[in-house]
Short mmCIF file of C-alpha atoms in Angstrom, two decimals:
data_model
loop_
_atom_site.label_atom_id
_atom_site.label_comp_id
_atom_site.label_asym_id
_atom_site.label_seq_id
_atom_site.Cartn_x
_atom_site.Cartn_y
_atom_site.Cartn_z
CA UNK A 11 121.21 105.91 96.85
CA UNK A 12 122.13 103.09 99.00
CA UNK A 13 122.70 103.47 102.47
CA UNK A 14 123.73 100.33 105.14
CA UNK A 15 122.68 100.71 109.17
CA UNK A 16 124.94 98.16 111.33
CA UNK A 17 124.62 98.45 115.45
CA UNK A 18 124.22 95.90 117.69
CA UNK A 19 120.72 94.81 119.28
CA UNK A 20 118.87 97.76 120.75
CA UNK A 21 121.40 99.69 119.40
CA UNK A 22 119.07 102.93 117.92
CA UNK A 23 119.86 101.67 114.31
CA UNK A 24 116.24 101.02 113.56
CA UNK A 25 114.93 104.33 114.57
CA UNK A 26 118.09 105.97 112.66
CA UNK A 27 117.03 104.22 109.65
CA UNK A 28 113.40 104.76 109.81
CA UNK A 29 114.15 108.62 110.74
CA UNK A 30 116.82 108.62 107.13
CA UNK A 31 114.60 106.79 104.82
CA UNK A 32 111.33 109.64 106.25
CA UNK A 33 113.69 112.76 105.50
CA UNK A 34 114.71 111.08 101.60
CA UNK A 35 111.43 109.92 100.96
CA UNK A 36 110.16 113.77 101.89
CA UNK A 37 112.90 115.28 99.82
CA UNK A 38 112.50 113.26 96.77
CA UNK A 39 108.24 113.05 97.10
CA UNK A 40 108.80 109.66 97.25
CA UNK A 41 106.56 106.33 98.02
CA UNK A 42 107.86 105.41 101.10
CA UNK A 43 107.83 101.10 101.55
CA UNK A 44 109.47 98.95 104.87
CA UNK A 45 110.57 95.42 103.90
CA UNK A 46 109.95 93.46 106.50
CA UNK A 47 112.34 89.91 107.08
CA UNK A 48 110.91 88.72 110.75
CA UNK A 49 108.65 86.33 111.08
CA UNK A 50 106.42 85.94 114.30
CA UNK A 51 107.08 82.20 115.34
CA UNK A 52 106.56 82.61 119.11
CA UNK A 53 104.74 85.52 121.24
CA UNK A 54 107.80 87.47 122.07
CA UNK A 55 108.54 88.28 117.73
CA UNK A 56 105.03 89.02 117.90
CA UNK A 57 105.36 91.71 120.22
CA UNK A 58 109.26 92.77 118.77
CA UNK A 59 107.23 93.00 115.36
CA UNK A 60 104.27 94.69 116.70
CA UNK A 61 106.68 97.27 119.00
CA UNK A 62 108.60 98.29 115.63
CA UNK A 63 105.22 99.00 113.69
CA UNK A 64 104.11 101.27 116.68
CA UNK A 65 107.55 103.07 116.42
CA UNK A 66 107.42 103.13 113.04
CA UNK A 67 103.67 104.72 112.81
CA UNK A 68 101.47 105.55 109.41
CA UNK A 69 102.59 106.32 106.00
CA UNK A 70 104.63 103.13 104.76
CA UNK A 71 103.50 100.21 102.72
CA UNK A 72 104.33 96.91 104.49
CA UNK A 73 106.08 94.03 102.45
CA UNK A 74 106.87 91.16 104.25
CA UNK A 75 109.69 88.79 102.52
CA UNK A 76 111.43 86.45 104.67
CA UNK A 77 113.15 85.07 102.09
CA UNK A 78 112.92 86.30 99.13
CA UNK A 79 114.73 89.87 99.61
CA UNK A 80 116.69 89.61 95.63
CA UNK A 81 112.55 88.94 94.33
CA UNK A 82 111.15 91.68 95.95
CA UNK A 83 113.66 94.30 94.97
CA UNK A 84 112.96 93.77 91.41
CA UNK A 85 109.24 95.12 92.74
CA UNK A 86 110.61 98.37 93.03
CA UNK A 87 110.74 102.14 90.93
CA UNK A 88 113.32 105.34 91.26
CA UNK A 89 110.48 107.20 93.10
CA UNK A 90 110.57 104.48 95.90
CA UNK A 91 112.00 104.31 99.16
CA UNK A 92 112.59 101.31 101.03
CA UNK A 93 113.52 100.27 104.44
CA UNK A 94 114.71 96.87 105.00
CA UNK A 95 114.96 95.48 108.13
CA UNK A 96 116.53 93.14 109.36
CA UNK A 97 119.21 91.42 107.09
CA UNK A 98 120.51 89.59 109.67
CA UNK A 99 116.97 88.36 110.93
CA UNK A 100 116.73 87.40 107.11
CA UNK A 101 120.37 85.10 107.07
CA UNK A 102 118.69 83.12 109.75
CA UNK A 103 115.46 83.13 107.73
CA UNK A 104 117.47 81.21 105.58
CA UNK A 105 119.85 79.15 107.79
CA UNK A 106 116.71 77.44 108.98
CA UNK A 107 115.06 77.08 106.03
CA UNK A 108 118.44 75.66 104.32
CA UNK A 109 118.51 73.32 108.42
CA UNK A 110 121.09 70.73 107.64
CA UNK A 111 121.91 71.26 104.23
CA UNK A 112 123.18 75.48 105.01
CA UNK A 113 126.85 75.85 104.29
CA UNK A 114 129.53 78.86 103.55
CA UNK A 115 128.45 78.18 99.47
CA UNK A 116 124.69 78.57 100.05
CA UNK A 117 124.53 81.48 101.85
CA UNK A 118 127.07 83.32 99.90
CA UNK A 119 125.01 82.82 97.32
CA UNK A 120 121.75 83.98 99.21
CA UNK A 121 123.98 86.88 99.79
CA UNK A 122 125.51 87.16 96.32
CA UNK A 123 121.61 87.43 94.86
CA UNK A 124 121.02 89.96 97.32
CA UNK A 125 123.80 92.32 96.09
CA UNK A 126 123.04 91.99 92.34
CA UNK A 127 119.54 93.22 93.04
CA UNK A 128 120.33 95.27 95.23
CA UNK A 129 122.67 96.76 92.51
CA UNK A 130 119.47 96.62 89.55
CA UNK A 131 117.34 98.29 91.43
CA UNK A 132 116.63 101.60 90.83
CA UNK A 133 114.45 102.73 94.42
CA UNK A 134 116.79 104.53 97.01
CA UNK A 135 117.42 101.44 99.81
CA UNK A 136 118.62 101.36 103.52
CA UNK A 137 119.09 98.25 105.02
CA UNK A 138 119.57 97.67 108.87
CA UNK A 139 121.74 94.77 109.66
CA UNK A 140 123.48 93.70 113.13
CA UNK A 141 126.97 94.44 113.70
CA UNK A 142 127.69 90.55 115.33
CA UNK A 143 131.55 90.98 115.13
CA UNK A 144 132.06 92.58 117.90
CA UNK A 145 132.01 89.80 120.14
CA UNK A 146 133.93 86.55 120.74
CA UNK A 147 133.64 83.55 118.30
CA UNK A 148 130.62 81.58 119.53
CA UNK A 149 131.13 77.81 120.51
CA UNK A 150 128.58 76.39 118.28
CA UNK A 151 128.44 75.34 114.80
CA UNK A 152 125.62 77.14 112.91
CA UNK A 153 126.70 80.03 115.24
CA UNK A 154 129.66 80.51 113.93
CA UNK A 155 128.23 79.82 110.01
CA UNK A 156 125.75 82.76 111.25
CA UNK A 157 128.44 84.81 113.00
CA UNK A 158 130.57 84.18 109.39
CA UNK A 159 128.22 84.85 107.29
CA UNK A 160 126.90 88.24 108.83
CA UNK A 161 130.04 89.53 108.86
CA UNK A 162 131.16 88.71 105.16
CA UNK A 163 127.44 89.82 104.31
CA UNK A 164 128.36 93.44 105.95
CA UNK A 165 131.21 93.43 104.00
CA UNK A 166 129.88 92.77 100.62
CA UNK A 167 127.04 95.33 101.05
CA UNK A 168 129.08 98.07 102.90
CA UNK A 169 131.20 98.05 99.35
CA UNK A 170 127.82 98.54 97.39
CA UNK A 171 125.96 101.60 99.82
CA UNK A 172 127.06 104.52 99.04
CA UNK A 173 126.59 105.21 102.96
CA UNK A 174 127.43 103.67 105.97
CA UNK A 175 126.48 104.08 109.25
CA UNK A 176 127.41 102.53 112.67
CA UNK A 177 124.85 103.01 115.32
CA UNK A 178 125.68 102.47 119.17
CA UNK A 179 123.66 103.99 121.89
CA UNK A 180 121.56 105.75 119.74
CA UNK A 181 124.49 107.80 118.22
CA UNK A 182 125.32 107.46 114.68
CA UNK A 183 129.41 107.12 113.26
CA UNK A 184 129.46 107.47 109.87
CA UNK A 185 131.60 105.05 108.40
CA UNK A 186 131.28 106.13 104.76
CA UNK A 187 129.41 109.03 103.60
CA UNK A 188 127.13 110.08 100.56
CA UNK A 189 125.23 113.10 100.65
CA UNK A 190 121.56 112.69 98.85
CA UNK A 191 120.50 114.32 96.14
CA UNK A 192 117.19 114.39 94.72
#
């Protein structure tokens, strides 16, 4: 099972994913594993990263992959159960990493990697990605290559989940809906 959480920022779509992947990971006696993408460059990610382990509490094995989302999902069994968050926190992962040289082809293929092992691998997934559509189209550049690239990113991975789940105000709209079964 596959499941995608969109909502904006501070939306609730973190603790509705963390609160899904507890409830499959107890039916299914499952390993339960987050997948972190942040990285703490200044004090205020620190404390962002360090608020969503608090929320988060005991009981999950920490990964931490910036980057290399595809690599790490090849990591994973059928008994596993794996948060990832954030996808859009990892597109900018890579739009800095890529700096100058980041275009539509590169990050479609970031993206395009993602899917296929997303696809391969057998663990039940939910990733948490912002909804950035929603607003106007920004002035800038790499803003709108972000903006862009989010949104086809949604896309691509909304047709793979077999769930799909819009989050605003703490209040969950299923968008498409799979019931789990052990």
């Amino acid at each position: 099972m596959k499941a995608l959480i969109l909502g904006g920022a501070r939306s609730g779509k973190s603790s509705y994913a963390e609160a899904l992947v507890r409830n499959w990971c107890e039916q299914s006696a499952g390993t339960l594993h987050y997948l972190a993408t942040a990285v703490p460059f200044d004090n205020e990610m620190s404390e962002r990263i360090a608020h969503h382990k608090a929320q988060r509490g005991k009981g999950w094995q920490e990964h931490e992959a910036p980057l290399l989302l595809a690599e790490y999902l090849a990591r994973f069994e059928a008994q596993d159960v794996v948060l990832i968050d954030c996808l859009t926190v990892w597109l900018n992962n890579w739009l800095f990493e890529l700096a100058e040289r980041a275009d539509n082809a590169q990050l479609e293929d970031k993206v395009a990697q993602l899917c296929q092992a997303l696809i391969a691998c057998p663990a039940s997934v939910v990733l948490v990605s912002n909804e950035v559509g929603l607003g106007v189209v920004p002035m800038g550049k790499v803003s709108r290559l972000f903006v862009d690239n989010a949104g086809r990113m949604n896309q691509r991975l909304a047709q793979i989940c077999q769930q799909v789940t819009l989050v605003a105000a703490g209040l969950p709209l299923d968008l498409k809906k799979a019931e789990w079964h052990v």
